[in-house]
Amino acid sequence: MSEHTEGGSGSQNGPDEDVIELATKIFDLARQGETETLAAYLDAGVPANLTNDRGDTLVMLAAYHGHADAVSALLARGAEADRANDRGQTPLAGAVFKGEGDVIRALLAGGADPTAGTPSAVDTARMFAKADLLELFGAE
């Protein structure tokens, strides 16, 4: 057997440009709510908890942009419902901030904790006087 050495212009200093391009595409799919295509990438091996340079997960991006079906598909494939970004924000708090009722229900069904994050979904609901959500979260 011989060792195979890969030639070309690969970089030892950072991610391959093709990898960055693919990741950018996948984050865009989450933002746009392209559920079937996004699910296919995850089924093919893309990590369910892939994060961007701000720590936003695919779930965070789908939730913030109001795509409940994409959120459910990601959670079904092992994405963490409460994974906070670099600012301590969770997908559920983002959905509360944006007023995305279907996303809120999808996250709760996927096990999201309304008290996780800074500010939490409960704190966010209090800030915006969303009594219906406080009731849904079992908070006062």
Short mmCIF file of N, CA and C in Angstrom, two decimals:
data_model
loop_
_atom_site.label_atom_id
_atom_site.label_comp_id
_atom_site.label_asym_id
_atom_site.label_seq_id
_atom_site.Cartn_x
_atom_site.Cartn_y
_atom_site.Cartn_z
N MET A 1 0.84 -1.18 0.00
CA MET A 1 0.00 0.00 0.00
C MET A 1 0.88 1.24 0.00
N SER A 2 0.43 2.21 -0.69
CA SER A 2 1.17 3.46 -0.68
C SER A 2 0.30 4.54 -0.05
N GLU A 3 0.97 5.50 0.52
CA GLU A 3 0.23 6.63 1.10
C GLU A 3 -0.21 7.54 -0.01
N HIS A 4 -1.37 8.11 0.15
CA HIS A 4 -1.87 9.05 -0.84
C HIS A 4 -1.71 10.45 -0.29
N THR A 5 -0.98 11.24 -1.00
CA THR A 5 -0.81 12.63 -0.61
C THR A 5 -1.62 13.49 -1.55
N GLU A 6 -2.47 14.31 -0.97
CA GLU A 6 -3.33 15.15 -1.79
C GLU A 6 -2.56 16.40 -2.19
N GLY A 7 -2.55 16.67 -3.46
CA GLY A 7 -1.89 17.87 -3.96
C GLY A 7 -2.90 18.98 -4.09
N GLY A 8 -2.50 20.03 -4.72
CA GLY A 8 -3.44 21.12 -4.95
C GLY A 8 -3.23 22.25 -3.99
N SER A 9 -4.26 23.07 -3.88
CA SER A 9 -4.12 24.30 -3.10
C SER A 9 -4.86 24.24 -1.78
N GLY A 10 -4.93 23.06 -1.17
CA GLY A 10 -5.59 22.95 0.13
C GLY A 10 -4.88 23.79 1.17
N SER A 11 -5.63 24.35 2.09
CA SER A 11 -5.07 25.23 3.10
C SER A 11 -4.96 24.49 4.43
N GLN A 12 -3.85 24.68 5.08
CA GLN A 12 -3.67 24.13 6.42
C GLN A 12 -4.16 25.10 7.49
N ASN A 13 -4.54 26.32 7.08
CA ASN A 13 -4.83 27.38 8.04
C ASN A 13 -6.30 27.59 8.34
N GLY A 14 -7.18 26.95 7.61
CA GLY A 14 -8.59 27.19 7.87
C GLY A 14 -9.45 26.28 7.04
N PRO A 15 -10.76 26.42 7.18
CA PRO A 15 -11.68 25.56 6.45
C PRO A 15 -11.55 25.74 4.93
N ASP A 16 -11.79 24.69 4.23
CA ASP A 16 -11.78 24.69 2.78
C ASP A 16 -12.90 25.60 2.27
N GLU A 17 -12.64 26.32 1.19
CA GLU A 17 -13.65 27.23 0.63
C GLU A 17 -14.94 26.50 0.27
N ASP A 18 -14.83 25.26 -0.22
CA ASP A 18 -16.02 24.48 -0.57
C ASP A 18 -16.86 24.18 0.67
N VAL A 19 -16.19 23.91 1.78
CA VAL A 19 -16.90 23.63 3.03
C VAL A 19 -17.63 24.88 3.50
N ILE A 20 -16.97 26.02 3.42
CA ILE A 20 -17.59 27.28 3.83
C ILE A 20 -18.80 27.58 2.94
N GLU A 21 -18.65 27.36 1.65
CA GLU A 21 -19.75 27.59 0.71
C GLU A 21 -20.94 26.69 1.02
N LEU A 22 -20.67 25.42 1.31
CA LEU A 22 -21.74 24.49 1.64
C LEU A 22 -22.43 24.90 2.95
N ALA A 23 -21.64 25.25 3.96
CA ALA A 23 -22.22 25.67 5.24
C ALA A 23 -23.10 26.90 5.05
N THR A 24 -22.63 27.85 4.27
CA THR A 24 -23.42 29.06 3.99
C THR A 24 -24.74 28.69 3.34
N LYS A 25 -24.69 27.76 2.40
CA LYS A 25 -25.91 27.30 1.73
C LYS A 25 -26.88 26.67 2.74
N ILE A 26 -26.36 25.86 3.64
CA ILE A 26 -27.21 25.18 4.62
C ILE A 26 -27.83 26.18 5.59
N PHE A 27 -27.06 27.17 6.02
CA PHE A 27 -27.62 28.21 6.90
C PHE A 27 -28.72 28.98 6.16
N ASP A 28 -28.51 29.25 4.87
CA ASP A 28 -29.54 29.93 4.07
C ASP A 28 -30.80 29.08 3.96
N LEU A 29 -30.65 27.77 3.81
CA LEU A 29 -31.81 26.88 3.74
C LEU A 29 -32.63 26.97 5.03
N ALA A 30 -31.95 27.06 6.17
CA ALA A 30 -32.65 27.20 7.46
C ALA A 30 -33.39 28.53 7.53
N ARG A 31 -32.72 29.61 7.10
CA ARG A 31 -33.35 30.94 7.12
C ARG A 31 -34.58 30.99 6.22
N GLN A 32 -34.51 30.28 5.09
CA GLN A 32 -35.58 30.31 4.10
C GLN A 32 -36.66 29.26 4.35
N GLY A 33 -36.43 28.36 5.32
CA GLY A 33 -37.42 27.35 5.63
C GLY A 33 -37.54 26.26 4.57
N GLU A 34 -36.45 25.96 3.90
CA GLU A 34 -36.43 24.90 2.87
C GLU A 34 -36.31 23.55 3.57
N THR A 35 -37.40 23.12 4.16
CA THR A 35 -37.40 21.96 5.05
C THR A 35 -36.89 20.68 4.39
N GLU A 36 -37.41 20.34 3.23
CA GLU A 36 -37.03 19.07 2.60
C GLU A 36 -35.55 19.03 2.25
N THR A 37 -35.04 20.10 1.67
CA THR A 37 -33.63 20.14 1.30
C THR A 37 -32.75 20.14 2.53
N LEU A 38 -33.13 20.90 3.53
CA LEU A 38 -32.38 20.95 4.78
C LEU A 38 -32.35 19.57 5.43
N ALA A 39 -33.50 18.91 5.49
CA ALA A 39 -33.57 17.56 6.07
C ALA A 39 -32.68 16.58 5.30
N ALA A 40 -32.66 16.71 3.98
CA ALA A 40 -31.83 15.82 3.17
C ALA A 40 -30.34 15.99 3.51
N TYR A 41 -29.92 17.23 3.71
CA TYR A 41 -28.52 17.46 4.08
C TYR A 41 -28.21 16.84 5.44
N LEU A 42 -29.12 16.98 6.40
CA LEU A 42 -28.89 16.38 7.71
C LEU A 42 -28.89 14.86 7.61
N ASP A 43 -29.81 14.33 6.82
CA ASP A 43 -29.86 12.88 6.64
C ASP A 43 -28.58 12.36 5.98
N ALA A 44 -27.90 13.22 5.21
CA ALA A 44 -26.67 12.84 4.53
C ALA A 44 -25.43 13.05 5.41
N GLY A 45 -25.64 13.59 6.62
CA GLY A 45 -24.51 13.68 7.54
C GLY A 45 -24.14 15.07 8.04
N VAL A 46 -24.81 16.11 7.60
CA VAL A 46 -24.53 17.44 8.15
C VAL A 46 -24.95 17.45 9.62
N PRO A 47 -24.10 17.96 10.51
CA PRO A 47 -24.44 17.96 11.93
C PRO A 47 -25.71 18.77 12.22
N ALA A 48 -26.59 18.20 13.01
CA ALA A 48 -27.85 18.87 13.34
C ALA A 48 -27.63 20.14 14.15
N ASN A 49 -26.52 20.22 14.87
CA ASN A 49 -26.22 21.39 15.69
C ASN A 49 -25.13 22.27 15.09
N LEU A 50 -25.02 22.25 13.77
CA LEU A 50 -24.08 23.11 13.07
C LEU A 50 -24.33 24.56 13.48
N THR A 51 -23.25 25.30 13.75
CA THR A 51 -23.39 26.70 14.16
C THR A 51 -22.59 27.61 13.22
N ASN A 52 -23.05 28.84 13.12
CA ASN A 52 -22.32 29.82 12.32
C ASN A 52 -21.33 30.56 13.22
N ASP A 53 -20.72 31.62 12.69
CA ASP A 53 -19.69 32.35 13.43
C ASP A 53 -20.23 33.12 14.63
N ARG A 54 -21.54 33.19 14.80
CA ARG A 54 -22.15 33.84 15.97
C ARG A 54 -22.75 32.81 16.93
N GLY A 55 -22.54 31.54 16.63
CA GLY A 55 -23.08 30.49 17.48
C GLY A 55 -24.53 30.17 17.21
N ASP A 56 -25.11 30.75 16.15
CA ASP A 56 -26.50 30.45 15.81
C ASP A 56 -26.57 29.07 15.16
N THR A 57 -27.47 28.24 15.68
CA THR A 57 -27.70 26.93 15.09
C THR A 57 -28.69 27.04 13.95
N LEU A 58 -28.84 25.94 13.23
CA LEU A 58 -29.85 25.88 12.18
C LEU A 58 -31.24 26.08 12.78
N VAL A 59 -31.47 25.51 13.97
CA VAL A 59 -32.76 25.69 14.65
C VAL A 59 -32.99 27.17 14.96
N MET A 60 -31.97 27.85 15.45
CA MET A 60 -32.11 29.27 15.77
C MET A 60 -32.51 30.05 14.52
N LEU A 61 -31.85 29.80 13.42
CA LEU A 61 -32.13 30.55 12.19
C LEU A 61 -33.52 30.23 11.66
N ALA A 62 -33.90 28.96 11.66
CA ALA A 62 -35.24 28.59 11.19
C ALA A 62 -36.31 29.18 12.11
N ALA A 63 -36.08 29.12 13.42
CA ALA A 63 -37.04 29.65 14.39
C ALA A 63 -37.20 31.15 14.24
N TYR A 64 -36.10 31.85 14.15
CA TYR A 64 -36.14 33.31 14.09
C TYR A 64 -36.84 33.80 12.82
N HIS A 65 -36.76 33.00 11.77
CA HIS A 65 -37.38 33.39 10.51
C HIS A 65 -38.76 32.77 10.31
N GLY A 66 -39.29 32.13 11.36
CA GLY A 66 -40.69 31.70 11.35
C GLY A 66 -41.00 30.41 10.62
N HIS A 67 -40.07 29.49 10.57
CA HIS A 67 -40.27 28.25 9.82
C HIS A 67 -40.46 27.05 10.76
N ALA A 68 -41.69 26.87 11.22
CA ALA A 68 -42.00 25.82 12.19
C ALA A 68 -41.72 24.42 11.63
N ASP A 69 -42.03 24.17 10.37
CA ASP A 69 -41.78 22.85 9.79
C ASP A 69 -40.29 22.53 9.78
N ALA A 70 -39.47 23.52 9.43
CA ALA A 70 -38.02 23.32 9.43
C ALA A 70 -37.52 23.06 10.85
N VAL A 71 -38.05 23.81 11.81
CA VAL A 71 -37.67 23.61 13.21
C VAL A 71 -37.99 22.18 13.63
N SER A 72 -39.20 21.71 13.33
CA SER A 72 -39.60 20.35 13.70
C SER A 72 -38.70 19.31 13.04
N ALA A 73 -38.38 19.51 11.76
CA ALA A 73 -37.52 18.56 11.05
C ALA A 73 -36.12 18.52 11.66
N LEU A 74 -35.59 19.66 12.03
CA LEU A 74 -34.27 19.71 12.65
C LEU A 74 -34.28 19.02 14.01
N LEU A 75 -35.30 19.32 14.81
CA LEU A 75 -35.39 18.69 16.13
C LEU A 75 -35.54 17.17 16.01
N ALA A 76 -36.30 16.72 15.02
CA ALA A 76 -36.49 15.28 14.79
C ALA A 76 -35.18 14.60 14.41
N ARG A 77 -34.23 15.38 13.91
CA ARG A 77 -32.94 14.84 13.48
C ARG A 77 -31.83 15.10 14.51
N GLY A 78 -32.23 15.43 15.73
CA GLY A 78 -31.27 15.52 16.82
C GLY A 78 -30.77 16.90 17.18
N ALA A 79 -31.28 17.94 16.55
CA ALA A 79 -30.85 19.29 16.92
C ALA A 79 -31.33 19.60 18.33
N GLU A 80 -30.53 20.36 19.06
CA GLU A 80 -30.88 20.74 20.43
C GLU A 80 -31.83 21.94 20.40
N ALA A 81 -32.95 21.80 21.06
CA ALA A 81 -33.96 22.87 21.08
C ALA A 81 -33.48 24.10 21.85
N ASP A 82 -32.62 23.90 22.84
CA ASP A 82 -32.22 24.99 23.73
C ASP A 82 -30.80 25.48 23.51
N ARG A 83 -30.16 25.09 22.44
CA ARG A 83 -28.77 25.48 22.21
C ARG A 83 -28.70 27.00 22.02
N ALA A 84 -28.04 27.67 22.95
CA ALA A 84 -27.94 29.13 22.92
C ALA A 84 -26.81 29.56 21.99
N ASN A 85 -26.97 30.76 21.41
CA ASN A 85 -25.91 31.31 20.58
C ASN A 85 -24.87 32.00 21.47
N ASP A 86 -23.92 32.66 20.85
CA ASP A 86 -22.83 33.29 21.60
C ASP A 86 -23.30 34.42 22.51
N ARG A 87 -24.51 34.91 22.28
CA ARG A 87 -25.07 35.98 23.13
C ARG A 87 -26.00 35.42 24.21
N GLY A 88 -26.11 34.09 24.30
CA GLY A 88 -26.95 33.46 25.31
C GLY A 88 -28.41 33.34 24.93
N GLN A 89 -28.74 33.66 23.68
CA GLN A 89 -30.12 33.62 23.22
C GLN A 89 -30.47 32.21 22.74
N THR A 90 -31.70 31.79 23.04
CA THR A 90 -32.18 30.49 22.58
C THR A 90 -33.19 30.66 21.44
N PRO A 91 -33.41 29.60 20.68
CA PRO A 91 -34.41 29.68 19.62
C PRO A 91 -35.80 30.06 20.15
N LEU A 92 -36.18 29.54 21.31
CA LEU A 92 -37.50 29.84 21.85
C LEU A 92 -37.63 31.32 22.20
N ALA A 93 -36.63 31.90 22.80
CA ALA A 93 -36.68 33.33 23.11
C ALA A 93 -36.77 34.15 21.82
N GLY A 94 -36.04 33.73 20.79
CA GLY A 94 -36.11 34.42 19.51
C GLY A 94 -37.50 34.34 18.89
N ALA A 95 -38.12 33.17 19.00
CA ALA A 95 -39.48 32.99 18.46
C ALA A 95 -40.49 33.83 19.23
N VAL A 96 -40.30 33.96 20.54
CA VAL A 96 -41.18 34.82 21.34
C VAL A 96 -41.00 36.27 20.91
N PHE A 97 -39.76 36.69 20.76
CA PHE A 97 -39.46 38.06 20.33
C PHE A 97 -40.12 38.37 18.98
N LYS A 98 -40.06 37.41 18.07
CA LYS A 98 -40.62 37.61 16.72
C LYS A 98 -42.12 37.34 16.65
N GLY A 99 -42.71 36.80 17.73
CA GLY A 99 -44.15 36.51 17.73
C GLY A 99 -44.53 35.34 16.83
N GLU A 100 -43.68 34.35 16.76
CA GLU A 100 -43.89 33.18 15.89
C GLU A 100 -44.56 32.04 16.67
N GLY A 101 -45.89 32.08 16.75
CA GLY A 101 -46.64 31.10 17.54
C GLY A 101 -46.43 29.66 17.12
N ASP A 102 -46.43 29.37 15.81
CA ASP A 102 -46.23 27.99 15.35
C ASP A 102 -44.84 27.49 15.71
N VAL A 103 -43.85 28.36 15.62
CA VAL A 103 -42.48 28.00 15.97
C VAL A 103 -42.37 27.74 17.47
N ILE A 104 -43.02 28.58 18.26
CA ILE A 104 -43.02 28.39 19.71
C ILE A 104 -43.58 27.02 20.05
N ARG A 105 -44.70 26.66 19.44
CA ARG A 105 -45.31 25.35 19.71
C ARG A 105 -44.40 24.21 19.25
N ALA A 106 -43.75 24.37 18.10
CA ALA A 106 -42.84 23.33 17.59
C ALA A 106 -41.64 23.15 18.54
N LEU A 107 -41.11 24.25 19.03
CA LEU A 107 -39.98 24.15 19.95
C LEU A 107 -40.38 23.51 21.28
N LEU A 108 -41.53 23.91 21.80
CA LEU A 108 -42.01 23.30 23.04
C LEU A 108 -42.25 21.81 22.85
N ALA A 109 -42.83 21.43 21.71
CA ALA A 109 -43.06 20.00 21.42
C ALA A 109 -41.73 19.26 21.31
N GLY A 110 -40.67 19.97 20.91
CA GLY A 110 -39.35 19.38 20.79
C GLY A 110 -38.53 19.43 22.06
N GLY A 111 -39.16 19.88 23.17
CA GLY A 111 -38.49 19.84 24.46
C GLY A 111 -37.82 21.13 24.89
N ALA A 112 -38.08 22.24 24.22
CA ALA A 112 -37.45 23.51 24.60
C ALA A 112 -37.87 23.92 26.01
N ASP A 113 -36.93 24.48 26.74
CA ASP A 113 -37.15 24.95 28.11
C ASP A 113 -37.36 26.46 28.08
N PRO A 114 -38.55 26.94 28.46
CA PRO A 114 -38.83 28.38 28.43
C PRO A 114 -37.96 29.20 29.37
N THR A 115 -37.27 28.54 30.31
CA THR A 115 -36.43 29.29 31.26
C THR A 115 -34.96 29.30 30.85
N ALA A 116 -34.61 28.64 29.74
CA ALA A 116 -33.22 28.60 29.29
C ALA A 116 -32.85 29.89 28.57
N GLY A 117 -31.57 30.25 28.66
CA GLY A 117 -31.05 31.38 27.90
C GLY A 117 -31.12 32.70 28.63
N THR A 118 -30.49 33.70 28.01
CA THR A 118 -30.43 35.04 28.59
C THR A 118 -30.68 36.06 27.49
N PRO A 119 -31.81 36.74 27.46
CA PRO A 119 -32.97 36.48 28.33
C PRO A 119 -33.67 35.20 27.90
N SER A 120 -34.35 34.60 28.82
CA SER A 120 -35.11 33.38 28.52
C SER A 120 -36.39 33.74 27.77
N ALA A 121 -37.07 32.72 27.28
CA ALA A 121 -38.36 32.95 26.62
C ALA A 121 -39.36 33.54 27.61
N VAL A 122 -39.30 33.10 28.86
CA VAL A 122 -40.19 33.65 29.89
C VAL A 122 -39.88 35.13 30.10
N ASP A 123 -38.59 35.47 30.22
CA ASP A 123 -38.20 36.88 30.39
C ASP A 123 -38.66 37.71 29.20
N THR A 124 -38.50 37.16 28.00
CA THR A 124 -38.89 37.87 26.79
C THR A 124 -40.40 38.09 26.75
N ALA A 125 -41.16 37.06 27.13
CA ALA A 125 -42.61 37.20 27.17
C ALA A 125 -43.02 38.26 28.19
N ARG A 126 -42.33 38.31 29.32
CA ARG A 126 -42.62 39.35 30.32
C ARG A 126 -42.31 40.74 29.78
N MET A 127 -41.15 40.87 29.11
CA MET A 127 -40.75 42.18 28.56
C MET A 127 -41.80 42.74 27.62
N PHE A 128 -42.43 41.85 26.85
CA PHE A 128 -43.40 42.29 25.84
C PHE A 128 -44.84 42.06 26.28
N ALA A 129 -45.04 41.79 27.58
CA ALA A 129 -46.37 41.63 28.17
C ALA A 129 -47.23 40.62 27.39
N LYS A 130 -46.64 39.48 27.09
CA LYS A 130 -47.37 38.44 26.36
C LYS A 130 -47.91 37.43 27.37
N ALA A 131 -49.05 37.80 27.97
CA ALA A 131 -49.65 36.99 29.04
C ALA A 131 -50.00 35.59 28.54
N ASP A 132 -50.45 35.46 27.30
CA ASP A 132 -50.81 34.14 26.77
C ASP A 132 -49.60 33.22 26.74
N LEU A 133 -48.43 33.76 26.41
CA LEU A 133 -47.22 32.93 26.39
C LEU A 133 -46.75 32.61 27.79
N LEU A 134 -46.87 33.56 28.69
CA LEU A 134 -46.50 33.28 30.08
C LEU A 134 -47.36 32.15 30.63
N GLU A 135 -48.62 32.15 30.28
CA GLU A 135 -49.51 31.07 30.70
C GLU A 135 -49.09 29.75 30.06
N LEU A 136 -48.78 29.79 28.76
CA LEU A 136 -48.33 28.60 28.05
C LEU A 136 -47.06 28.03 28.67
N PHE A 137 -46.16 28.90 29.13
CA PHE A 137 -44.91 28.48 29.72
C PHE A 137 -45.05 28.10 31.19
N GLY A 138 -46.25 28.30 31.74
CA GLY A 138 -46.46 27.98 33.16
C GLY A 138 -45.80 28.99 34.08
N ALA A 139 -45.64 30.22 33.60
CA ALA A 139 -45.00 31.28 34.39
C ALA A 139 -46.05 32.35 34.71
N GLU A 140 -45.71 33.21 35.64
CA GLU A 140 -46.62 34.29 36.00
C GLU A 140 -46.07 35.62 35.60
#
